CSV table of C-alpha atoms in Angstrom, one decimal:
chain,number,residue,atom,x,y,z
A,282,UNK,CA,16.8,-46.9,25.4
A,283,UNK,CA,13.3,-48.4,25.3
A,284,UNK,CA,10.8,-47.8,22.4
A,285,UNK,CA,8.7,-45.3,24.4
A,286,UNK,CA,11.8,-43.1,25.2
A,287,UNK,CA,12.9,-43.3,21.6
A,288,UNK,CA,9.5,-42.3,20.4
A,289,UNK,CA,9.4,-39.3,22.7
A,290,UNK,CA,12.8,-38.2,21.6
A,291,UNK,CA,11.8,-38.5,18.0
A,292,UNK,CA,8.7,-36.4,18.5
A,293,UNK,CA,10.7,-33.8,20.4
A,294,UNK,CA,13.3,-33.6,17.6
A,295,UNK,CA,10.6,-33.2,15.0
A,296,UNK,CA,9.1,-30.4,17.1
A,297,UNK,CA,12.4,-28.7,17.3
A,298,UNK,CA,13.0,-29.0,13.6
A,299,UNK,CA,9.6,-27.6,12.8
A,300,UNK,CA,10.1,-24.7,15.2
A,301,UNK,CA,13.4,-23.9,13.6
A,302,UNK,CA,11.8,-24.1,10.2
A,303,UNK,CA,9.0,-21.6,11.0
A,304,UNK,CA,11.4,-19.3,13.0
A,305,UNK,CA,13.7,-19.2,9.9
A,306,UNK,CA,10.8,-18.3,7.6
A,307,UNK,CA,9.7,-15.5,10.1
A,308,UNK,CA,13.2,-14.1,10.0
A,309,UNK,CA,13.2,-14.3,6.2
A,310,UNK,CA,10.1,-12.1,6.2
A,311,UNK,CA,11.4,-9.6,8.8
A,312,UNK,CA,14.9,-9.0,7.4
A,313,UNK,CA,13.8,-6.9,4.4
A,314,UNK,CA,11.7,-4.7,6.6
A,315,UNK,CA,14.6,-4.0,8.9
A,316,UNK,CA,16.9,-3.1,6.0
A,317,UNK,CA,14.2,-0.9,4.5
A,318,UNK,CA,13.9,1.1,7.6
A,319,UNK,CA,17.6,1.7,7.6
A,320,UNK,CA,18.3,2.1,3.9
A,321,UNK,CA,15.1,2.5,1.7
A,322,UNK,CA,15.0,5.9,-0.1
A,323,UNK,CA,12.1,8.2,0.8
A,324,UNK,CA,9.3,7.5,-1.6
A,325,UNK,CA,7.7,10.6,-3.4
A,326,UNK,CA,4.3,9.7,-2.1
A,327,UNK,CA,5.6,9.2,1.4
A,328,UNK,CA,7.1,12.7,1.3
A,329,UNK,CA,3.8,14.1,0.2
A,330,UNK,CA,1.9,12.4,3.1
A,331,UNK,CA,4.4,13.3,5.8
A,332,UNK,CA,4.8,16.9,4.6
A,333,UNK,CA,1.0,17.2,5.0
A,334,UNK,CA,1.4,15.8,8.6
A,335,UNK,CA,4.0,18.5,9.3
A,336,UNK,CA,1.6,21.2,8.1
A,337,UNK,CA,-1.1,19.8,10.4
A,338,UNK,CA,1.3,19.8,13.3
A,339,UNK,CA,1.7,23.5,12.7
A,340,UNK,CA,-2.0,23.9,13.2
A,341,UNK,CA,-3.2,24.0,9.6
A,342,UNK,CA,-6.4,22.1,8.8
A,343,UNK,CA,-6.6,20.0,5.6
A,344,UNK,CA,-9.5,20.8,3.2
A,345,UNK,CA,-9.8,24.2,4.9
A,346,UNK,CA,-6.4,25.8,5.0
A,347,UNK,CA,-5.0,23.8,2.1
A,348,UNK,CA,-6.4,21.3,-0.4
A,349,UNK,CA,-5.7,17.6,0.1
A,350,UNK,CA,-6.3,14.9,-2.5
A,351,UNK,CA,-6.8,12.1,0.1
A,352,UNK,CA,-9.1,11.1,2.9
A,353,UNK,CA,-8.0,12.2,6.4
A,354,UNK,CA,-7.6,9.1,8.7
A,355,UNK,CA,-4.0,8.2,8.1
A,356,UNK,CA,-2.9,11.8,8.3
A,357,UNK,CA,-4.5,12.3,11.7
A,358,UNK,CA,-3.3,8.9,12.9
A,359,UNK,CA,0.3,9.8,12.0
A,360,UNK,CA,-0.1,13.3,13.6
A,361,UNK,CA,-1.2,11.5,16.8
A,362,UNK,CA,2.0,9.3,16.8
A,363,UNK,CA,4.1,12.3,15.9
A,364,UNK,CA,2.9,14.3,18.9
A,365,UNK,CA,2.8,11.5,21.4
A,366,UNK,CA,6.4,10.5,20.7
A,367,UNK,CA,7.6,14.1,20.0
A,368,UNK,CA,8.9,13.1,16.5
A,369,UNK,CA,10.6,15.7,14.2
A,370,UNK,CA,11.5,15.0,10.6
A,371,UNK,CA,12.1,11.2,10.9
A,372,UNK,CA,11.1,9.0,8.0
A,373,UNK,CA,12.4,5.9,9.7
A,374,UNK,CA,9.9,6.3,12.5
A,375,UNK,CA,6.9,6.4,10.2
A,376,UNK,CA,8.3,3.6,8.0
A,377,UNK,CA,8.5,1.5,11.2
A,378,UNK,CA,4.9,2.2,11.9
A,379,UNK,CA,4.1,1.2,8.4
A,380,UNK,CA,5.8,-2.2,8.8
A,381,UNK,CA,4.2,-2.8,12.1
A,382,UNK,CA,0.8,-2.3,10.4
A,383,UNK,CA,1.9,-4.5,7.5
A,384,UNK,CA,2.7,-7.4,9.9
A,385,UNK,CA,-0.7,-6.9,11.6
A,386,UNK,CA,-2.1,-7.3,8.1
A,387,UNK,CA,-0.1,-10.5,7.7
A,388,UNK,CA,-1.6,-11.7,11.0
A,389,UNK,CA,-5.1,-11.1,9.6
A,390,UNK,CA,-4.1,-13.0,6.4
A,391,UNK,CA,-3.1,-15.9,8.7
A,392,UNK,CA,-6.3,-15.6,10.7
A,393,UNK,CA,-8.6,-15.5,7.7
A,394,UNK,CA,-6.7,-18.4,6.1
A,395,UNK,CA,-7.0,-20.4,9.3
A,396,UNK,CA,-10.8,-19.9,9.3
A,397,UNK,CA,-11.0,-21.0,5.7
A,398,UNK,CA,-8.6,-24.0,5.6
A,399,UNK,CA,-8.0,-24.9,9.2
A,400,UNK,CA,-4.3,-25.5,8.7
A,401,UNK,CA,-1.8,-23.5,10.7
A,402,UNK,CA,1.1,-24.3,8.4
A,403,UNK,CA,-0.7,-23.3,5.2
A,404,UNK,CA,-2.0,-20.2,6.9
A,405,UNK,CA,1.5,-19.2,8.0
A,406,UNK,CA,2.8,-19.7,4.4
A,407,UNK,CA,-0.1,-17.5,3.1
A,408,UNK,CA,1.0,-14.7,5.5
A,409,UNK,CA,4.6,-15.2,4.5
A,410,UNK,CA,3.8,-14.9,0.8
A,411,UNK,CA,1.8,-11.8,1.6
A,412,UNK,CA,4.7,-10.1,3.3
A,413,UNK,CA,7.2,-11.0,0.6
A,414,UNK,CA,5.0,-10.1,-2.4
A,415,UNK,CA,4.0,-6.9,-0.7
A,416,UNK,CA,7.6,-5.8,0.0
A,417,UNK,CA,8.7,-5.6,-3.6
A,418,UNK,CA,5.4,-4.2,-4.9
A,419,UNK,CA,5.5,-0.9,-3.1
A,420,UNK,CA,5.1,-2.2,0.4
A,421,UNK,CA,8.6,-1.0,1.3
A,422,UNK,CA,7.5,2.6,1.6
A,423,UNK,CA,5.2,4.5,3.9
A,424,UNK,CA,1.9,4.4,2.0
A,425,UNK,CA,-1.8,4.8,2.9
A,426,UNK,CA,-2.7,1.4,1.3
A,427,UNK,CA,-1.3,-0.4,4.4
A,428,UNK,CA,-3.5,1.2,7.1
A,429,UNK,CA,-6.5,1.0,4.7
A,430,UNK,CA,-5.8,-2.7,4.1
A,431,UNK,CA,-5.5,-3.3,7.9
A,432,UNK,CA,-9.0,-2.0,8.5
A,433,UNK,CA,-10.4,-3.8,5.5
A,434,UNK,CA,-8.9,-7.2,6.3
A,435,UNK,CA,-10.1,-6.9,10.0
A,436,UNK,CA,-13.6,-6.3,8.7
A,437,UNK,CA,-13.4,-9.3,6.4
A,438,UNK,CA,-12.0,-11.5,9.3
A,439,UNK,CA,-14.9,-10.5,11.6
A,440,UNK,CA,-17.4,-11.2,8.9
A,441,UNK,CA,-16.0,-14.7,8.3
A,442,UNK,CA,-16.2,-15.6,12.0
A,443,UNK,CA,-19.2,-17.9,12.7
A,444,UNK,CA,-22.2,-16.8,14.8
A,445,UNK,CA,-21.2,-13.2,15.4
A,446,UNK,CA,-23.9,-10.9,17.0
A,447,UNK,CA,-25.9,-8.7,14.8
A,448,UNK,CA,-24.6,-5.5,16.5
A,449,UNK,CA,-21.1,-6.5,15.5
A,450,UNK,CA,-22.0,-5.5,11.9
A,451,UNK,CA,-22.1,-1.9,12.9
A,452,UNK,CA,-18.4,-2.2,14.0
A,453,UNK,CA,-17.6,-4.0,10.8
A,454,UNK,CA,-19.2,-1.1,8.9
A,455,UNK,CA,-17.1,1.3,10.9
A,456,UNK,CA,-13.9,-0.6,10.0
A,457,UNK,CA,-14.8,-0.5,6.3
A,458,UNK,CA,-15.5,3.2,6.6
A,459,UNK,CA,-12.0,3.6,8.2
A,460,UNK,CA,-10.5,1.7,5.3
A,461,UNK,CA,-12.2,4.1,2.9
A,462,UNK,CA,-11.2,7.1,4.9
A,463,UNK,CA,-7.6,5.9,5.0
A,464,UNK,CA,-7.5,5.6,1.2
A,465,UNK,CA,-10.5,6.0,-1.2
A,466,UNK,CA,-9.9,2.6,-2.8
A,467,UNK,CA,-10.7,1.0,0.5
A,468,UNK,CA,-14.3,1.3,-0.7
A,469,UNK,CA,-13.8,-2.0,-2.4
A,470,UNK,CA,-14.1,-3.8,0.9
A,471,UNK,CA,-17.7,-2.6,1.2
A,472,UNK,CA,-18.6,-4.4,-2.0
A,473,UNK,CA,-16.9,-7.6,-0.9
A,474,UNK,CA,-18.7,-7.6,2.5
A,475,UNK,CA,-22.1,-6.9,0.8
A,476,UNK,CA,-21.5,-9.9,-1.4
A,477,UNK,CA,-20.6,-12.1,1.6
A,478,UNK,CA,-23.8,-11.1,3.4
A,479,UNK,CA,-26.0,-12.3,0.6
A,480,UNK,CA,-25.0,-15.9,1.6
A,481,UNK,CA,-26.4,-15.3,5.1
A,482,UNK,CA,-29.9,-16.0,6.4
A,483,UNK,CA,-30.2,-12.6,8.1
A,484,UNK,CA,-28.6,-10.7,5.3
A,485,UNK,CA,-31.0,-7.7,5.2
A,486,UNK,CA,-30.6,-6.9,8.9
A,487,UNK,CA,-26.9,-7.4,8.7
A,488,UNK,CA,-26.7,-5.2,5.6
A,489,UNK,CA,-28.6,-2.4,7.4
A,490,UNK,CA,-26.2,-2.5,10.4
A,491,UNK,CA,-23.2,-2.7,8.1
A,492,UNK,CA,-24.3,0.4,6.1
A,493,UNK,CA,-25.2,2.3,9.3
A,494,UNK,CA,-21.7,1.6,10.6
A,495,UNK,CA,-20.1,2.6,7.3
A,496,UNK,CA,-22.0,5.9,7.0
A,497,UNK,CA,-21.5,7.2,10.5
A,498,UNK,CA,-17.8,8.0,10.3
A,499,UNK,CA,-18.2,9.6,6.9
A,500,UNK,CA,-21.0,11.8,8.2
A,501,UNK,CA,-18.9,12.9,11.1
A,502,UNK,CA,-15.9,13.7,8.8
A,503,UNK,CA,-18.1,15.7,6.5
A,504,UNK,CA,-19.5,17.7,9.5
A,505,UNK,CA,-16.0,18.4,10.7
A,506,UNK,CA,-14.4,19.3,7.3
A,507,UNK,CA,-17.4,20.4,5.2
A,508,UNK,CA,-17.5,20.7,1.5
A,509,UNK,CA,-13.8,20.2,0.9
A,510,UNK,CA,-13.9,16.7,2.1
A,511,UNK,CA,-17.4,16.0,0.7
A,512,UNK,CA,-16.3,16.9,-2.9
A,513,UNK,CA,-13.2,14.7,-2.5
A,514,UNK,CA,-15.3,11.7,-1.3
A,515,UNK,CA,-17.9,12.1,-4.0
A,516,UNK,CA,-15.4,12.8,-6.8
A,517,UNK,CA,-12.0,11.3,-7.0
A,518,UNK,CA,-8.4,12.3,-7.9
A,519,UNK,CA,-9.4,14.4,-10.9
A,520,UNK,CA,-7.3,12.2,-13.3
A,521,UNK,CA,-8.7,12.3,-16.9
A,522,UNK,CA,-8.3,9.1,-18.9
A,523,UNK,CA,-10.2,7.7,-21.8
A,524,UNK,CA,-12.0,4.4,-21.4
A,525,UNK,CA,-9.5,2.6,-23.7
A,526,UNK,CA,-6.5,4.1,-21.7
A,527,UNK,CA,-8.0,2.8,-18.5
A,528,UNK,CA,-8.9,-0.6,-20.0
A,529,UNK,CA,-5.4,-1.2,-21.3
A,530,UNK,CA,-3.9,-0.1,-18.0
A,531,UNK,CA,-6.0,-2.7,-16.2
A,532,UNK,CA,-5.2,-5.3,-18.7
A,533,UNK,CA,-1.5,-4.7,-18.7
A,534,UNK,CA,-1.3,-4.7,-14.9
A,535,UNK,CA,-3.5,-7.8,-14.6
A,536,UNK,CA,-1.3,-9.7,-17.0
A,537,UNK,CA,1.8,-8.7,-15.1
A,538,UNK,CA,0.2,-9.7,-11.8
A,539,UNK,CA,-0.7,-13.2,-13.0
A,540,UNK,CA,2.5,-13.9,-14.9
A,541,UNK,CA,5.2,-12.3,-12.7
A,542,UNK,CA,3.7,-12.0,-9.2
A,543,UNK,CA,1.2,-14.9,-8.8
A,544,UNK,CA,1.7,-17.4,-11.7
A,545,UNK,CA,0.2,-20.0,-9.4
A,546,UNK,CA,-3.2,-18.5,-10.1
A,547,UNK,CA,-2.9,-19.1,-13.8
A,548,UNK,CA,-2.4,-22.7,-13.1
A,549,UNK,CA,-5.2,-22.5,-10.6
A,550,UNK,CA,-7.7,-21.6,-13.4
A,551,UNK,CA,-7.4,-25.3,-14.6
A,552,UNK,CA,-8.5,-26.6,-11.2
A,553,UNK,CA,-11.1,-24.0,-10.4
A,554,UNK,CA,-14.1,-25.6,-12.1
A,555,UNK,CA,-13.7,-28.9,-10.3
A,556,UNK,CA,-13.1,-27.1,-7.0
A,557,UNK,CA,-16.3,-25.1,-7.3
A,558,UNK,CA,-18.2,-28.1,-8.5
A,559,UNK,CA,-17.3,-30.1,-5.3
A,560,UNK,CA,-17.5,-27.2,-2.9
A,561,UNK,CA,-20.2,-26.6,-0.3
A,562,UNK,CA,-22.1,-23.3,-0.1
A,563,UNK,CA,-19.8,-21.7,2.5
A,564,UNK,CA,-16.7,-22.7,0.5
A,565,UNK,CA,-18.1,-21.2,-2.7
A,566,UNK,CA,-18.8,-18.0,-0.7
A,567,UNK,CA,-15.2,-17.8,0.5
A,568,UNK,CA,-13.5,-18.7,-2.8
A,569,UNK,CA,-15.6,-16.4,-5.0
A,570,UNK,CA,-15.2,-13.5,-2.5
A,571,UNK,CA,-11.4,-14.0,-2.8
A,572,UNK,CA,-11.6,-14.0,-6.6
A,573,UNK,CA,-13.8,-10.8,-6.6
A,574,UNK,CA,-11.2,-9.3,-4.2
A,575,UNK,CA,-8.5,-9.8,-6.8
A,576,UNK,CA,-10.4,-8.6,-9.8
A,577,UNK,CA,-12.3,-5.9,-8.0
A,578,UNK,CA,-9.2,-4.2,-6.8
A,579,UNK,CA,-7.7,-4.4,-10.2
A,580,UNK,CA,-10.1,-1.6,-11.2
A,581,UNK,CA,-7.7,0.8,-9.5
A,582,UNK,CA,-5.5,0.6,-12.5
A,583,UNK,CA,-8.1,2.3,-14.5
A,584,UNK,CA,-6.9,5.6,-12.9
A,585,UNK,CA,-3.2,4.9,-12.8
A,586,UNK,CA,-0.7,2.0,-13.3
A,587,UNK,CA,1.1,2.4,-10.0
A,588,UNK,CA,2.6,-0.9,-8.7
A,589,UNK,CA,1.7,-0.2,-5.1
A,590,UNK,CA,-2.0,-0.6,-6.0
A,591,UNK,CA,-1.2,-4.4,-5.9
A,592,UNK,CA,-1.0,-4.1,-2.1
A,593,UNK,CA,-4.8,-4.3,-2.0
A,594,UNK,CA,-4.8,-7.5,-4.2
A,595,UNK,CA,-1.9,-9.5,-2.7
A,596,UNK,CA,-3.7,-10.6,0.5
A,597,UNK,CA,-6.6,-12.1,-1.5
A,598,UNK,CA,-4.2,-13.8,-3.9
A,599,UNK,CA,-2.1,-15.3,-1.1
A,600,UNK,CA,-5.1,-16.7,0.8
A,601,UNK,CA,-6.7,-18.0,-2.4
A,602,UNK,CA,-3.5,-19.9,-3.4
A,603,UNK,CA,-3.6,-21.9,-0.2
A,604,UNK,CA,-7.3,-22.3,-0.1
A,605,UNK,CA,-7.1,-23.9,-3.6
A,606,UNK,CA,-4.2,-26.1,-2.5
A,607,UNK,CA,-6.3,-27.7,0.2
A,608,UNK,CA,-9.1,-28.5,-2.2
A,609,UNK,CA,-7.2,-30.1,-5.0
A,610,UNK,CA,-7.1,-33.9,-5.1
A,611,UNK,CA,-5.9,-34.8,-8.7
A,612,UNK,CA,-2.5,-33.7,-10.0
A,613,UNK,CA,-1.9,-31.7,-6.8
A,614,UNK,CA,1.9,-31.8,-7.4
A,615,UNK,CA,1.5,-29.5,-10.5
A,616,UNK,CA,-0.3,-26.8,-8.5
A,617,UNK,CA,2.1,-27.3,-5.6
A,618,UNK,CA,5.1,-26.8,-7.9
A,619,UNK,CA,3.6,-23.6,-9.3
A,620,UNK,CA,3.0,-22.3,-5.8
A,621,UNK,CA,6.6,-23.0,-4.8
A,622,UNK,CA,7.7,-21.1,-7.9
A,623,UNK,CA,5.4,-18.2,-7.0
A,624,UNK,CA,6.9,-18.0,-3.5
A,625,UNK,CA,10.5,-18.3,-4.8
A,626,UNK,CA,9.8,-15.4,-7.3
A,627,UNK,CA,8.8,-13.2,-4.4
A,628,UNK,CA,11.8,-14.3,-2.3
A,629,UNK,CA,14.1,-13.5,-5.2
A,630,UNK,CA,12.4,-10.2,-6.1
A,631,UNK,CA,12.5,-9.0,-2.5
A,632,UNK,CA,16.0,-10.0,-1.7
A,633,UNK,CA,17.7,-9.4,-5.1
A,634,UNK,CA,15.7,-6.3,-6.3
A,635,UNK,CA,15.2,-4.6,-3.0
A,636,UNK,CA,17.5,-5.9,-0.2
A,637,UNK,CA,20.6,-6.4,-2.4
A,638,UNK,CA,20.3,-3.9,-5.2
A,639,UNK,CA,18.8,-1.0,-3.2
A,640,UNK,CA,19.4,-1.4,0.5
A,641,UNK,CA,22.9,-2.8,0.1
A,642,UNK,CA,24.5,-1.8,-3.2
A,643,UNK,CA,22.7,1.6,-3.5
A,644,UNK,CA,22.2,2.5,0.1
A,645,UNK,CA,23.8,5.8,-0.8
A,646,UNK,CA,20.5,6.9,-2.5
A,647,UNK,CA,18.9,7.6,0.8
A,648,UNK,CA,22.1,9.1,2.2
A,649,UNK,CA,22.2,11.5,-0.9
A,650,UNK,CA,18.6,12.5,-0.2
A,651,UNK,CA,19.6,13.6,3.3
A,652,UNK,CA,22.8,15.2,2.0
A,653,UNK,CA,20.8,17.2,-0.6
A,654,UNK,CA,18.4,18.5,2.0
A,655,UNK,CA,21.3,19.9,4.0
A,656,UNK,CA,22.8,21.5,0.9
A,657,UNK,CA,19.4,23.1,0.1
A,658,UNK,CA,18.9,24.4,3.6
A,659,UNK,CA,22.4,25.9,3.6
A,660,UNK,CA,21.6,27.9,0.5
A,661,UNK,CA,18.0,29.2,1.0
A,662,UNK,CA,16.0,31.3,3.3
A,663,UNK,CA,13.9,28.9,5.3
A,664,UNK,CA,11.0,31.3,5.3
A,665,UNK,CA,10.8,31.3,1.5
A,666,UNK,CA,8.9,28.8,-0.7
A,667,UNK,CA,10.4,25.9,-2.6
A,668,UNK,CA,8.8,24.2,-5.6
A,669,UNK,CA,10.1,20.7,-6.3
A,670,UNK,CA,9.7,20.4,-10.1
A,671,UNK,CA,10.6,16.7,-10.5
A,672,UNK,CA,8.9,13.7,-8.9
A,673,UNK,CA,12.3,12.1,-8.2
A,674,UNK,CA,13.1,15.0,-5.9
A,675,UNK,CA,9.9,15.0,-3.9
A,676,UNK,CA,11.6,13.7,-0.8
A,677,UNK,CA,13.0,17.2,-0.3
A,678,UNK,CA,9.6,18.6,0.6
A,679,UNK,CA,9.7,16.4,3.7
A,680,UNK,CA,13.4,16.5,4.5
A,681,UNK,CA,13.8,20.3,4.1
A,682,UNK,CA,10.3,21.0,5.5
A,683,UNK,CA,10.1,24.0,3.2
A,684,UNK,CA,6.6,25.2,2.1
A,685,UNK,CA,5.5,25.0,-1.6
A,686,UNK,CA,4.1,28.1,-3.3
A,687,UNK,CA,0.3,28.5,-3.4
A,688,UNK,CA,-0.1,26.1,-0.5
A,689,UNK,CA,-3.5,27.5,0.4
A,690,UNK,CA,-4.9,27.0,-3.2
A,691,UNK,CA,-2.9,24.1,-4.6
A,692,UNK,CA,-1.4,22.3,-1.7
A,693,UNK,CA,1.4,19.9,-2.6
A,694,UNK,CA,0.6,19.6,-6.3
A,695,UNK,CA,2.3,16.7,-7.8
A,696,UNK,CA,2.0,13.7,-10.2
A,697,UNK,CA,-0.9,13.0,-12.5
A,698,UNK,CA,-3.0,15.8,-11.1
A,699,UNK,CA,-0.6,18.5,-12.2
A,700,UNK,CA,-1.3,20.1,-15.6
A,701,UNK,CA,1.2,22.2,-17.5
A,702,UNK,CA,-0.5,25.6,-16.6
A,703,UNK,CA,-0.4,24.6,-12.9
A,704,UNK,CA,3.2,23.5,-13.2
A,705,UNK,CA,4.2,26.8,-14.8
A,706,UNK,CA,2.2,28.7,-12.2
A,707,UNK,CA,4.1,27.0,-9.4
A,708,UNK,CA,7.5,27.7,-11.0
A,709,UNK,CA,6.6,31.4,-11.4
A,710,UNK,CA,5.3,31.8,-7.8
A,711,UNK,CA,8.1,29.9,-6.0
A,712,UNK,CA,11.1,31.7,-4.4
A,713,UNK,CA,13.2,28.6,-5.2
A,714,UNK,CA,12.8,25.8,-7.8
A,715,UNK,CA,14.5,22.4,-7.5
A,716,UNK,CA,14.9,20.4,-10.6
A,717,UNK,CA,17.1,17.8,-12.3
A,718,UNK,CA,19.5,19.2,-14.8
A,719,UNK,CA,18.5,16.4,-17.2
A,720,UNK,CA,14.9,16.6,-18.5
A,721,UNK,CA,12.7,13.7,-17.5
A,722,UNK,CA,9.4,13.1,-19.3
A,723,UNK,CA,7.4,13.3,-16.1
A,724,UNK,CA,3.8,13.8,-17.4
A,725,UNK,CA,5.2,15.9,-20.3
A,726,UNK,CA,5.4,19.1,-18.3
A,727,UNK,CA,8.7,20.5,-19.7
A,728,UNK,CA,7.2,22.9,-22.2
A,729,UNK,CA,9.0,25.8,-23.9
A,730,UNK,CA,7.2,28.2,-21.6
A,731,UNK,CA,8.6,26.3,-18.6
A,732,UNK,CA,12.1,26.4,-20.0
A,733,UNK,CA,11.8,30.1,-20.7
A,734,UNK,CA,10.7,30.8,-17.2
A,735,UNK,CA,13.6,28.8,-15.7
A,736,UNK,CA,16.1,30.6,-17.9
A,737,UNK,CA,15.1,33.9,-16.2
A,738,UNK,CA,16.2,32.6,-12.8
A,739,UNK,CA,19.6,32.5,-11.2
A,740,UNK,CA,21.2,29.1,-10.7
A,741,UNK,CA,22.5,28.2,-7.3
A,742,UNK,CA,24.8,25.3,-7.8
A,743,UNK,CA,24.1,21.9,-6.1
A,744,UNK,CA,25.9,19.3,-8.2
A,745,UNK,CA,26.2,18.1,-11.8
A,746,UNK,CA,22.7,16.5,-11.7
A,747,UNK,CA,20.5,18.8,-9.7
A,748,UNK,CA,19.9,22.5,-10.0
A,749,UNK,CA,18.5,24.9,-7.5
A,750,UNK,CA,17.0,28.0,-9.1
A,751,UNK,CA,16.4,31.3,-7.4
């Protein structure tokens, strides 16, 4: 064998090894999603969203025929898929759509990273970290954050592309509006894009086009749905918290994020001053935007401490981690080691805490949800109303497809927006009430008045843990 042939064989072998490496990593990212579709329990929020889609499929109009706490885009998008594919009650179908959108978000993380660091391998790793970190932080359920994130990341990607035409900023504005109309917290992308524009020479024209594109879909939605949607857009979720409660919620969740999910960024603080000092203007723009993306979306925790709010933050943290890696010269090994630890933490958390402990060991949780739905439907009149009185049983709204009481005035009242008087009102009005036998301190709603009302009802046996009242 001559040297030329040996060199070619060596190059070919290296390419094969590299291909196998990246293929293996792709499989590592895909496997949890497949297991989730098959075995992940139905999330309470997912049940809420998909129950609303069922009501819309029956011809009811949100904000008009029943109140809805969320903006409309995801509901109508899922209604479109439901009708096109003639889907009945099928959580697996909608969870599959969720994961498809999540992988499109990963593609955008890859594309944005590639624009910023011009390295395909690092960009791929950023996308991989995004998928893994998202999965064990609420990204394994059908949630509205993922469609909102898709529209927002696409807007960021287009804004980063060099020399785009001015007219494109109208489309970018529309994308940001779609992110906001998918989930209200998508409004954060508007702030990030405005910040990015102030580094551009034609910032005022670009900003005008951006805001025009942003406002148009919102005006159309308000014209369609009227005051019901307008009050939702201009208000919020109606959650009352003191400033200190909100502050401590943000602080606690931020500490958890940097210590448990992205410890590499704690180490990155040590390198940040020298990185910014040696960075060019466009590099400062990208790095600071990513930092603002992380801390800006942390403000969600002012309203509630839900872990799935991290889904908005994770793409910025993933991209920033590898952007910093490419700009470190001294003691790079220390940052690299902390980045490897960060990736391994997400691999462990996804495969141990989700794939193994939930999808494998406790796969019967989902099976029991379906079994409970069959038991309920065999014991009730399907034309009567059911009030699900515990968050942990919310899946039954979707699986049984039974209507809650006071749908026209209260909708699917649940979670932090439910006060004790509303809770009691729903229990009194419902034909059937579903509740755990054990009392869980869900928002402190199990008052003496509630207990008294339940005692007046007949118990229809389900099992030792769950009671159906009539």
